[in-house]
PDB file of C-alpha atoms and ligand atoms in Angstrom:
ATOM      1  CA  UNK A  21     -27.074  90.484 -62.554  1.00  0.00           C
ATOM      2  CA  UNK A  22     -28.942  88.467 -65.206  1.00  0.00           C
ATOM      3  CA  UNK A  23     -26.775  86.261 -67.893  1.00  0.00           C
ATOM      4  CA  UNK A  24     -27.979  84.675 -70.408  1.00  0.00           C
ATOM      5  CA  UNK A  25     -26.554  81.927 -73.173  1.00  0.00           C
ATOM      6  CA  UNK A  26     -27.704  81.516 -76.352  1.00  0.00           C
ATOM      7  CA  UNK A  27     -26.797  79.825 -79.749  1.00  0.00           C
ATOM      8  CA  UNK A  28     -27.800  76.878 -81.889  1.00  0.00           C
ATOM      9  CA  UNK A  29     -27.791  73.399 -80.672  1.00  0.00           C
ATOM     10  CA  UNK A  30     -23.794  72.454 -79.710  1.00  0.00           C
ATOM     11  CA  UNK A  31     -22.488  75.894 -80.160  1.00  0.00           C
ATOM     12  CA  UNK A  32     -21.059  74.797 -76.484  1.00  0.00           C
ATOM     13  CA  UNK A  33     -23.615  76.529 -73.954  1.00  0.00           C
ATOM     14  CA  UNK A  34     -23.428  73.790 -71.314  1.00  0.00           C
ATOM     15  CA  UNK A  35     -19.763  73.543 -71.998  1.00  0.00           C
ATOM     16  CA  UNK A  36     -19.257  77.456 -71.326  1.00  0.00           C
ATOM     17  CA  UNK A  37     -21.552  77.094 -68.167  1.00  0.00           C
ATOM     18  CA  UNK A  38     -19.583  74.329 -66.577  1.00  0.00           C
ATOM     19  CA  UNK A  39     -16.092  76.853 -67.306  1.00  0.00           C
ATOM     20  CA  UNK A  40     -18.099  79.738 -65.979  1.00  0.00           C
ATOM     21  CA  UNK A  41     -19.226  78.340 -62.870  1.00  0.00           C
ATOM     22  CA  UNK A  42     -16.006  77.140 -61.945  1.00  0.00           C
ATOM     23  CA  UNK A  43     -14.853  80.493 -62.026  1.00  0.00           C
ATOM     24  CA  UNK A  44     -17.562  82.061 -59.848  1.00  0.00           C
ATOM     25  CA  UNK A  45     -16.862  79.345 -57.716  1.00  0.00           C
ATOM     26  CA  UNK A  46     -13.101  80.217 -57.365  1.00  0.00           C
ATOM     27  CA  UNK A  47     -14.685  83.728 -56.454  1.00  0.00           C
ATOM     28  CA  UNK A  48     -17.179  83.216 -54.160  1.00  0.00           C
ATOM     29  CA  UNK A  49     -19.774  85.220 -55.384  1.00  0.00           C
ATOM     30  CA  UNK A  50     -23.434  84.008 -55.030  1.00  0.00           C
ATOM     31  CA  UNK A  51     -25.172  82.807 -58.605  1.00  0.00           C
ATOM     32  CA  UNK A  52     -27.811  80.253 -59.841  1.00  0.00           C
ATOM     33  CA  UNK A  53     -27.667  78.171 -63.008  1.00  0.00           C
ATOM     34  CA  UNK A  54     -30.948  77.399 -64.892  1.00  0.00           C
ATOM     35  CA  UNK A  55     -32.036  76.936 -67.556  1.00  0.00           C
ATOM     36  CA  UNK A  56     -35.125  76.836 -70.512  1.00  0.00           C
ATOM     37  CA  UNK A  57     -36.996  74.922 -71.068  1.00  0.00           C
ATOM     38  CA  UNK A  58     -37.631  73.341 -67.660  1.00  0.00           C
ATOM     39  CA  UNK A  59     -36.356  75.557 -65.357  1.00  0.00           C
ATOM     40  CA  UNK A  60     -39.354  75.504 -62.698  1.00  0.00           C
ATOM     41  CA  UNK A  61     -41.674  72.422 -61.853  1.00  0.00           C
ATOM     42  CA  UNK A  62     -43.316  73.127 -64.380  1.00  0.00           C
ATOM     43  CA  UNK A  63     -41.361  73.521 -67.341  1.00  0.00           C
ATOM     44  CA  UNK A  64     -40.116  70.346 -66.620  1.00  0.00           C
ATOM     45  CA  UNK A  65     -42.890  68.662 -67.080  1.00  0.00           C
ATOM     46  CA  UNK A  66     -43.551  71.098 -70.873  1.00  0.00           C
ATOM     47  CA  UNK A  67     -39.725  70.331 -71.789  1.00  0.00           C
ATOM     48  CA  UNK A  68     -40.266  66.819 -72.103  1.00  0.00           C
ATOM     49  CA  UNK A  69     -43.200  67.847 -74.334  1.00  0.00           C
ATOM     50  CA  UNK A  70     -40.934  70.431 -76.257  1.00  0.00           C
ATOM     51  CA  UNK A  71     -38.030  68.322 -76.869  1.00  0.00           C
ATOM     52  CA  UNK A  72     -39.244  64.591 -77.568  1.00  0.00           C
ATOM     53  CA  UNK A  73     -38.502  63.606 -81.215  1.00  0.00           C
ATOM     54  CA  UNK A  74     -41.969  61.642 -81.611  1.00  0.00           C
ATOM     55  CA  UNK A  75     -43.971  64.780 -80.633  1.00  0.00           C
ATOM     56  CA  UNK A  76     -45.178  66.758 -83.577  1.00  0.00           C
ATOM     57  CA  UNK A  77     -46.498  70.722 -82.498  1.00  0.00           C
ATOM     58  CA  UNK A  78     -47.842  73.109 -84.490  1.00  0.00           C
ATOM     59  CA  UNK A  79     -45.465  76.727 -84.323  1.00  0.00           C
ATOM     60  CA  UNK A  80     -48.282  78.358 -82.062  1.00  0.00           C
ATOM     61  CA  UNK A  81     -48.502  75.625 -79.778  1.00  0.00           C
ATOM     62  CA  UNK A  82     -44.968  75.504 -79.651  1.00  0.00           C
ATOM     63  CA  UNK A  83     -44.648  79.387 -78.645  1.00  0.00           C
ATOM     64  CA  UNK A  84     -47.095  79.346 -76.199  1.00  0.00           C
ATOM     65  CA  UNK A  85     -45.765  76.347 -73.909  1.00  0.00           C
ATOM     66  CA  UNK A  86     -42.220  78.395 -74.189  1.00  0.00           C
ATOM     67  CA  UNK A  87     -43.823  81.371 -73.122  1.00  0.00           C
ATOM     68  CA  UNK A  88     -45.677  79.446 -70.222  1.00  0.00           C
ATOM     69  CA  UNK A  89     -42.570  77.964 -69.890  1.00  0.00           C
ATOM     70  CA  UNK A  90     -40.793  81.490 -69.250  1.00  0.00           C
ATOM     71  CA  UNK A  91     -44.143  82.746 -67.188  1.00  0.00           C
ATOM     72  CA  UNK A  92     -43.179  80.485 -64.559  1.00  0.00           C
ATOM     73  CA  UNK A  93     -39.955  80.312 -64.685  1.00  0.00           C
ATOM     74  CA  UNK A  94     -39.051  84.146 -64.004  1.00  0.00           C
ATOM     75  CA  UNK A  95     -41.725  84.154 -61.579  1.00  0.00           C
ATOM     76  CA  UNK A  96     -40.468  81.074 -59.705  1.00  0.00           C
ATOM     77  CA  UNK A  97     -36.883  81.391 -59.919  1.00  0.00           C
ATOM     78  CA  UNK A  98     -35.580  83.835 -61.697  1.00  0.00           C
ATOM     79  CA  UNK A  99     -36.907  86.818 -60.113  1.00  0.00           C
ATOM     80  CA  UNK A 100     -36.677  85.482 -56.258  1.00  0.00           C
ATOM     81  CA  UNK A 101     -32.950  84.665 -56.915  1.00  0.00           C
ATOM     82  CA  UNK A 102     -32.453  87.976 -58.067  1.00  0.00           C
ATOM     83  CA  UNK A 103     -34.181  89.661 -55.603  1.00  0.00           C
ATOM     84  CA  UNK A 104     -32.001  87.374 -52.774  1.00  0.00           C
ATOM     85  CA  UNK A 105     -28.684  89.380 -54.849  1.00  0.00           C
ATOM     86  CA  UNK A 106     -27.521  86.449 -57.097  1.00  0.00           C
ATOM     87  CA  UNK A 107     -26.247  86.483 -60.357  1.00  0.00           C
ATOM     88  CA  UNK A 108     -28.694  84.365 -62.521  1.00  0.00           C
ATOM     89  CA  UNK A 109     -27.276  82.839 -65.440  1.00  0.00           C
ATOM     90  CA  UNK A 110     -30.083  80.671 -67.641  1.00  0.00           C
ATOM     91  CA  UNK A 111     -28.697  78.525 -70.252  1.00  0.00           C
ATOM     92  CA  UNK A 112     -30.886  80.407 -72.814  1.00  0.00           C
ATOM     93  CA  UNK A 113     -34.025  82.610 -72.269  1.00  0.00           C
ATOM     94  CA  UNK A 114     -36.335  84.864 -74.240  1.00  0.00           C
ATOM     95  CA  UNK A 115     -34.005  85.031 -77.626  1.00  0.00           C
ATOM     96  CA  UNK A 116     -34.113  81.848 -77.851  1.00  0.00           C
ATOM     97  CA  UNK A 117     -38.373  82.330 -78.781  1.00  0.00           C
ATOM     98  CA  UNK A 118     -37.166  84.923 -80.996  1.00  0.00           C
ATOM     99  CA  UNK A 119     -34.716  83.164 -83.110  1.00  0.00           C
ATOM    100  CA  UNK A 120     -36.233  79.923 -82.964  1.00  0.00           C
ATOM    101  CA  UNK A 121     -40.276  80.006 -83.395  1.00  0.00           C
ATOM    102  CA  UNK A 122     -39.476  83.777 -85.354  1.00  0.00           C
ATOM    103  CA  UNK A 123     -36.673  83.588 -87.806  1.00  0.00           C
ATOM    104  CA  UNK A 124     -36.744  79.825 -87.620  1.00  0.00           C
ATOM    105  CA  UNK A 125     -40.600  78.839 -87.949  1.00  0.00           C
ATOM    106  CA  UNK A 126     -41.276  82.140 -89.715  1.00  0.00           C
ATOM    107  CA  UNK A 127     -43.396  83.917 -86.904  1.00  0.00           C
ATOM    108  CA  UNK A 128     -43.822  87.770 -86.570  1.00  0.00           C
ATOM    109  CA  UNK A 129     -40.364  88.783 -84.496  1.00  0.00           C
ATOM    110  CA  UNK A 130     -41.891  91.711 -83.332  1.00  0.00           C
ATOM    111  CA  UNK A 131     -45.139  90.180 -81.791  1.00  0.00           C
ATOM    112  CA  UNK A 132     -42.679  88.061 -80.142  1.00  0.00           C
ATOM    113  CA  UNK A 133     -41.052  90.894 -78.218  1.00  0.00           C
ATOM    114  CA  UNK A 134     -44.170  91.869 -77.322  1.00  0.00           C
ATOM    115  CA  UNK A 135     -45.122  88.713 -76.264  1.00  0.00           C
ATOM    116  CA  UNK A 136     -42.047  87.906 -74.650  1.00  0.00           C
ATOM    117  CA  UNK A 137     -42.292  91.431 -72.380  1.00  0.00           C
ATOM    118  CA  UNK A 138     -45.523  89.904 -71.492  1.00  0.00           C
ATOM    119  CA  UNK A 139     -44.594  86.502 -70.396  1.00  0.00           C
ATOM    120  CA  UNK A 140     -40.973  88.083 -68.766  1.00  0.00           C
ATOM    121  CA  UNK A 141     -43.378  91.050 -66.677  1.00  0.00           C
ATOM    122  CA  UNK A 142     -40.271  92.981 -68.677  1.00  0.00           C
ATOM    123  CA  UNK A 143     -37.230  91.116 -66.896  1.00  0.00           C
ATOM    124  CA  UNK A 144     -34.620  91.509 -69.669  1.00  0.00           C
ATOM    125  CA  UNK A 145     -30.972  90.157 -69.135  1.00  0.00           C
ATOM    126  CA  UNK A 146     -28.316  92.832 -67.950  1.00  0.00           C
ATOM    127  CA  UNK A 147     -25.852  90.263 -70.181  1.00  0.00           C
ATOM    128  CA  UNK A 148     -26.479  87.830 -73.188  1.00  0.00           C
ATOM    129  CA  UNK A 149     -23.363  85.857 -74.496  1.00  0.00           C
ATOM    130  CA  UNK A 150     -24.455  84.599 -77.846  1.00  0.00           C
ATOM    131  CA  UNK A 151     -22.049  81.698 -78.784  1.00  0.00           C
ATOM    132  CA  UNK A 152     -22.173  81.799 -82.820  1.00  0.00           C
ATOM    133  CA  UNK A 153     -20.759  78.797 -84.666  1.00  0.00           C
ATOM    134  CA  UNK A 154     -22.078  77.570 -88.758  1.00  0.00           C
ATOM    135  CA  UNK A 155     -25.050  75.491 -87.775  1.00  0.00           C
ATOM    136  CA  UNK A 156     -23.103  72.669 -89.628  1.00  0.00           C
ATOM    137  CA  UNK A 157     -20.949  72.537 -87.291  1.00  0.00           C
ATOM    138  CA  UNK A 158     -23.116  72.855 -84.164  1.00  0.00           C
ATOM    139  CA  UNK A 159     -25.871  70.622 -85.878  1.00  0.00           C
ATOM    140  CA  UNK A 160     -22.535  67.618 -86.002  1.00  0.00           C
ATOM    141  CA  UNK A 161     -21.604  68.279 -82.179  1.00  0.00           C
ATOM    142  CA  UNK A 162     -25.062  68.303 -80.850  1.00  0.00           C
ATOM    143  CA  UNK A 163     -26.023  64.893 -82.860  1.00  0.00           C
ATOM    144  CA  UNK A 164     -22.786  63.068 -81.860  1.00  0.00           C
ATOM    145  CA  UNK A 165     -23.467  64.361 -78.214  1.00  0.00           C
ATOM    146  CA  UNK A 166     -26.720  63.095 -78.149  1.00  0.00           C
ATOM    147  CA  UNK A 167     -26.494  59.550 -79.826  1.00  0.00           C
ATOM    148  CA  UNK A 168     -23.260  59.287 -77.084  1.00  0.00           C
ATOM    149  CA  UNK A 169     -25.482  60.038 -74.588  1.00  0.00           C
ATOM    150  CA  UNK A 170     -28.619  58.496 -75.901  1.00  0.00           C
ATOM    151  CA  UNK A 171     -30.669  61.529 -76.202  1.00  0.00           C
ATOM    152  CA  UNK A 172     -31.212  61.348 -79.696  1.00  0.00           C
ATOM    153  CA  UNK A 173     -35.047  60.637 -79.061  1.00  0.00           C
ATOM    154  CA  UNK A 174     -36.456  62.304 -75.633  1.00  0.00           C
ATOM    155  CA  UNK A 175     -34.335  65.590 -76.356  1.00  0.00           C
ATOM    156  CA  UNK A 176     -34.005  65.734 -80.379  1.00  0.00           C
ATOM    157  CA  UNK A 177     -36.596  67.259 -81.382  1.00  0.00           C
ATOM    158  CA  UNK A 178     -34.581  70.244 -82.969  1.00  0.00           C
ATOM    159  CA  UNK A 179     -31.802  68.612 -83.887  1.00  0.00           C
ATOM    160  CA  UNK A 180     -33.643  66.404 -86.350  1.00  0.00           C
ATOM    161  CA  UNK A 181     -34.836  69.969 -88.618  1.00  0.00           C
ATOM    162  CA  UNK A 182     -33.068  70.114 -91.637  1.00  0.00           C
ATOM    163  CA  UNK A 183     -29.997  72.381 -92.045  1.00  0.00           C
ATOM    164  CA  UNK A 184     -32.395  75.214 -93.858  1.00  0.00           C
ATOM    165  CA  UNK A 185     -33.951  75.423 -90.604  1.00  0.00           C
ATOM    166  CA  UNK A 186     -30.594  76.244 -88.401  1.00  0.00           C
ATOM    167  CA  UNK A 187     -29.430  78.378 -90.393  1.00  0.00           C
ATOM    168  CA  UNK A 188     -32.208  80.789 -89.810  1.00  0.00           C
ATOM    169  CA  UNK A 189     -31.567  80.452 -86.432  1.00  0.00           C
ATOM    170  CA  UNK A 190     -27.897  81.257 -86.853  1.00  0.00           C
ATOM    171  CA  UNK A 191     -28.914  83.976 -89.142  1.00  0.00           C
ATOM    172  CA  UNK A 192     -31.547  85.065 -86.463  1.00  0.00           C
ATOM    173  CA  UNK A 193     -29.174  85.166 -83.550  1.00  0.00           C
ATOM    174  CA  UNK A 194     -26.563  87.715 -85.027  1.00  0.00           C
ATOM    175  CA  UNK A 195     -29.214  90.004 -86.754  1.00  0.00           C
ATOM    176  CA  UNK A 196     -31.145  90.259 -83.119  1.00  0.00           C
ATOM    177  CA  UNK A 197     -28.105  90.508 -81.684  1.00  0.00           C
ATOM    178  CA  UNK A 198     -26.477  93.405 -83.819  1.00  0.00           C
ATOM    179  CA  UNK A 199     -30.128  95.020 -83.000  1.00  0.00           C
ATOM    180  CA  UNK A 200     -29.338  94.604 -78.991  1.00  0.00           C
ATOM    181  CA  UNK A 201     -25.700  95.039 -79.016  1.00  0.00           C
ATOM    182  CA  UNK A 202     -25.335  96.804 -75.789  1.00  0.00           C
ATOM    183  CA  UNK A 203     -26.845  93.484 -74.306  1.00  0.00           C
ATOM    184  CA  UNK A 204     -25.123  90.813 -76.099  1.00  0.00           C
ATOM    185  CA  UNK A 205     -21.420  89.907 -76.888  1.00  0.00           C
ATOM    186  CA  UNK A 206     -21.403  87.455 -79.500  1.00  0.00           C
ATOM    187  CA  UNK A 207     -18.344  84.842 -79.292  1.00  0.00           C
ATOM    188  CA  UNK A 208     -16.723  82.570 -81.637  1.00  0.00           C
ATOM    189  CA  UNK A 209     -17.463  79.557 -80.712  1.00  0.00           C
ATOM    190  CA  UNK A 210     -15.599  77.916 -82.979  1.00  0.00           C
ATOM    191  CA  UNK A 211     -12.756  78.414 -81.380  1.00  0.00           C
ATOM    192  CA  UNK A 212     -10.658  75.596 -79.248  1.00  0.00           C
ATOM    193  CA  UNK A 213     -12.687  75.788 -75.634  1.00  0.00           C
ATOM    194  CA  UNK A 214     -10.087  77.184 -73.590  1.00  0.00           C
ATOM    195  CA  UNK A 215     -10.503  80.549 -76.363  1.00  0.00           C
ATOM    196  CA  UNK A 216     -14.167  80.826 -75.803  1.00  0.00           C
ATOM    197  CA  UNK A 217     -14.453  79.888 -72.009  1.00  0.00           C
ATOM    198  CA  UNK A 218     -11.517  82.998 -71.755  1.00  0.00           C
ATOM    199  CA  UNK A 219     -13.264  84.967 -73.858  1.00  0.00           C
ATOM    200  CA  UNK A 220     -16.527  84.976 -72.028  1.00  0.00           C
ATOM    201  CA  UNK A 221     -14.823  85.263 -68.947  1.00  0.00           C
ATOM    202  CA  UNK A 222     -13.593  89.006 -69.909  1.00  0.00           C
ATOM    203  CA  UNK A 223     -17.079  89.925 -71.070  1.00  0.00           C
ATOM    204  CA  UNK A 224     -18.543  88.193 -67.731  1.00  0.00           C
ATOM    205  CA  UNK A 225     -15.829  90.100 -65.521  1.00  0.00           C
ATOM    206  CA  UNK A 226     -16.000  93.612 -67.265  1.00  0.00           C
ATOM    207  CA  UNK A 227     -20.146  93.311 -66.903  1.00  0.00           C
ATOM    208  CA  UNK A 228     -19.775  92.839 -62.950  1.00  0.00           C
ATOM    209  CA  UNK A 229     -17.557  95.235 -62.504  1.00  0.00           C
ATOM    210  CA  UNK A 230     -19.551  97.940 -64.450  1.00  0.00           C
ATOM    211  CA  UNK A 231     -23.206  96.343 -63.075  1.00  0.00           C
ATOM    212  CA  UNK A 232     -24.891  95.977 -59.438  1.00  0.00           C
ATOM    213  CA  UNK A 233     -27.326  93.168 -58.826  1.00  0.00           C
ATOM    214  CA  UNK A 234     -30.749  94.539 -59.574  1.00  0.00           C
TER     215      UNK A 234
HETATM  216  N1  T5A B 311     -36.038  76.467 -77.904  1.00  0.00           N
HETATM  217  C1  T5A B 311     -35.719  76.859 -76.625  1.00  0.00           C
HETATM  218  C2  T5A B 311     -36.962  77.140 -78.683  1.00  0.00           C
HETATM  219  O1  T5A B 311     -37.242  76.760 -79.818  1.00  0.00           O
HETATM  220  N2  T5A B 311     -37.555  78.267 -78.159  1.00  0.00           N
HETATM  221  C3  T5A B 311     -37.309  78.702 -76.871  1.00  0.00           C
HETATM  222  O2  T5A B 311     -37.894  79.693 -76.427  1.00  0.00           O
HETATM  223  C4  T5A B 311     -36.346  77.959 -76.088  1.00  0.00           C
HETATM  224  C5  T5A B 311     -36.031  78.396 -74.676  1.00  0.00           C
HETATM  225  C6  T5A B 311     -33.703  73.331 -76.146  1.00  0.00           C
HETATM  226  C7  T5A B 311     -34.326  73.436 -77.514  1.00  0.00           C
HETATM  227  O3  T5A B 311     -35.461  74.246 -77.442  1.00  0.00           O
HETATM  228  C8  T5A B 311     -35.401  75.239 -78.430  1.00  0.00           C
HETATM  229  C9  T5A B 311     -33.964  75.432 -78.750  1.00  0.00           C
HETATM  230  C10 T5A B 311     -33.373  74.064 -78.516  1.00  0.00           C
HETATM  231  O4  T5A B 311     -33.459  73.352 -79.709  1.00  0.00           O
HETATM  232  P1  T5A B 311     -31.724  71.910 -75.224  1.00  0.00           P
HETATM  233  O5  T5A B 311     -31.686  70.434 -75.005  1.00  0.00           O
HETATM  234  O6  T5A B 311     -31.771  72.759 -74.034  1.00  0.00           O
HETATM  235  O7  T5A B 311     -32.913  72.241 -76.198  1.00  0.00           O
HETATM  236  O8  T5A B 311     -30.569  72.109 -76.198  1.00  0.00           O
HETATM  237  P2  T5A B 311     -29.590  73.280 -76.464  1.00  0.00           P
HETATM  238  O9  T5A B 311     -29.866  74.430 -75.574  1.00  0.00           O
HETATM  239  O10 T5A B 311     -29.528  73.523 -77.917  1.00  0.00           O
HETATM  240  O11 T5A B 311     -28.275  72.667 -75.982  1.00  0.00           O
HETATM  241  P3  T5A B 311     -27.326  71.709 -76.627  1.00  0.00           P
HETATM  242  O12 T5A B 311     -27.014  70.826 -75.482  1.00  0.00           O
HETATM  243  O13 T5A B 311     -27.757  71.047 -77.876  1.00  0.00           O
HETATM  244  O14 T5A B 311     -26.159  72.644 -77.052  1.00  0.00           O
HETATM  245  P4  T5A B 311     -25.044  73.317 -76.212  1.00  0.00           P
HETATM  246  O15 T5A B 311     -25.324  73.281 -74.744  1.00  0.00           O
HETATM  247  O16 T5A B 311     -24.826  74.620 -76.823  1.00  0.00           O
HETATM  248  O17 T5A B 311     -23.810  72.362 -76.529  1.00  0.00           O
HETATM  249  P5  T5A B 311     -22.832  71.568 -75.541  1.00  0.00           P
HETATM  250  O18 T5A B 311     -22.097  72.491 -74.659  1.00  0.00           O
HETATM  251  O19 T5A B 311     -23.548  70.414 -74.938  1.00  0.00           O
HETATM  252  O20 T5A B 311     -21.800  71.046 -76.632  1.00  0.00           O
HETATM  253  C11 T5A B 311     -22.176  70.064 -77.550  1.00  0.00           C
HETATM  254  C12 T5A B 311     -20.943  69.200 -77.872  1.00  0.00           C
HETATM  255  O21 T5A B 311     -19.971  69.999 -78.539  1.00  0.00           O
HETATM  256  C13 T5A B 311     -18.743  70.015 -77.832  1.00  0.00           C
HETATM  257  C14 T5A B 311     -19.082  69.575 -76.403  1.00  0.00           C
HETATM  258  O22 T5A B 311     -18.004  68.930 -75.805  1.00  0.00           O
HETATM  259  C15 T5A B 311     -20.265  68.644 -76.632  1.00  0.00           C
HETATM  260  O23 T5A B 311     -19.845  67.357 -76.909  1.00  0.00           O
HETATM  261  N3  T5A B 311     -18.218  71.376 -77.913  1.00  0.00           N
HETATM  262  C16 T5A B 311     -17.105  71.725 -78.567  1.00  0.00           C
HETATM  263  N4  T5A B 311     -16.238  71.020 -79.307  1.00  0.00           N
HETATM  264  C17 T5A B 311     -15.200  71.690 -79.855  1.00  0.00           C
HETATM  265  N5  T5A B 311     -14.996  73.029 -79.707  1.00  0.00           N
HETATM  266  C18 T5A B 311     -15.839  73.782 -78.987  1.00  0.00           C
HETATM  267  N6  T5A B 311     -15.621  75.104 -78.850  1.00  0.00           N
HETATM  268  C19 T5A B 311     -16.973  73.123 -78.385  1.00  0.00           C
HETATM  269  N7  T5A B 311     -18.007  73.563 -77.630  1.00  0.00           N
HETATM  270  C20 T5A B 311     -18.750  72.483 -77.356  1.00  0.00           C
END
């Protein structure tokens, strides 16, 4: 089974992750964690690219190293781990290209399906949790997280667009998501952690026992 998490910067992805692979853990069944960009060799070499705060890229660039990005990372990881009958869960994925370089930088959402089915060879996930939160207050926990953990230059990139510009993602997120809603289960992430870490979990549990590993 394929999981993926999505949301705006500090809706609490990585938080959720660390909750949910404590409890696969606890239940010994077989997963990866990965994530984009930078899941392979390669995209870790394009993520530092993507994400440093002094780099500026034009919105075609930018799609096309995420894509690349993607390319190798389903080919490389995603689809071997798979294939070996783990659950895969990437801390986002191909709605992240969507939302963010579509509603967000204003190119054509559909040509990025299409390009998306392209780079993916057509590997969508069995699962999305979209964690939805204002982008005020996502924008505020990301920041704080990453002058705490001085990351405010090599991995801010995003965080330093204006408000405008997360708000189209947030916006993005729950109209693709209301399009796909037999794939994703959006959460509130505003909640208290405990709330949204449980809440996953029942989505999470539910999916495995309705799914097999394909
Ligand atoms: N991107 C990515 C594209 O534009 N196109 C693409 O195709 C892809 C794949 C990746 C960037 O690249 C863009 C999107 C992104 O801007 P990244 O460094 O991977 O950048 O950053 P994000 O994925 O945005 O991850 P963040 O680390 O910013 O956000 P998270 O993981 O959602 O947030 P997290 O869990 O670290 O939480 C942030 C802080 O909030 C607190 C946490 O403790 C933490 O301090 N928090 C909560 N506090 C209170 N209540 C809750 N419920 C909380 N949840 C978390």
């Amino acid at each position: 089974m394929f999981i993926t998490l999505e949301g705006i910067e500090g809706a609490g992805k990585g938080t959720l992750l660390r909750g949910l692979c404590a409890w696969l853990d606890e239940t010994a069944r077989p997963y990866i964690v990965t994530r984009e960009p930078g899941g392979s060799r390669l995209g870790q070499v394009l993520r530092a690219e993507l994400l440093d705060v002094r780099h500026s890229i034009v919105p075609e660039a930018e799609l096309f190293l995420y894509l690349a990005d993607r390319a190798q990372h389903v080919h490389e990881v995603i689809r071997p781990a798979l294939a070996a009958g783990n659950i895969v869960i990437s801390d986002r994925y191909a709605d992240s290209t969507i939302v963010y370089q579509g509603y967000g930088r204003g190119l054509d959402v559909e040509e990025l399906v299409r390009l998306n089915e392209r780079a993916t060879q057509g590997l969508w996930p069995h699962l999305t949790l979209l964690l939805d939160a204002p982008a005020a207050i996502g924008l505020e926990r990301a920041r704080k997280r990453n002058a705490r953990k001085g990351m405010s230059t090599t991995e801010g990139r995003f965080e330093a667009e204006a408000l405008a510009f997360h708000e189209r993602v947030q916006h993005g997120y729950v109209t693709f998501a209301a399009r796909n809603h037999a794939r994703f289960a959006v959460l509130d992430a505003t909640q208290p952690l405990e709330k949204v870490l449980q809440d996953a979990l029942a989505v999470v549990q539910n999916r495995l026992n309705t799914s097999v590993n394909r």
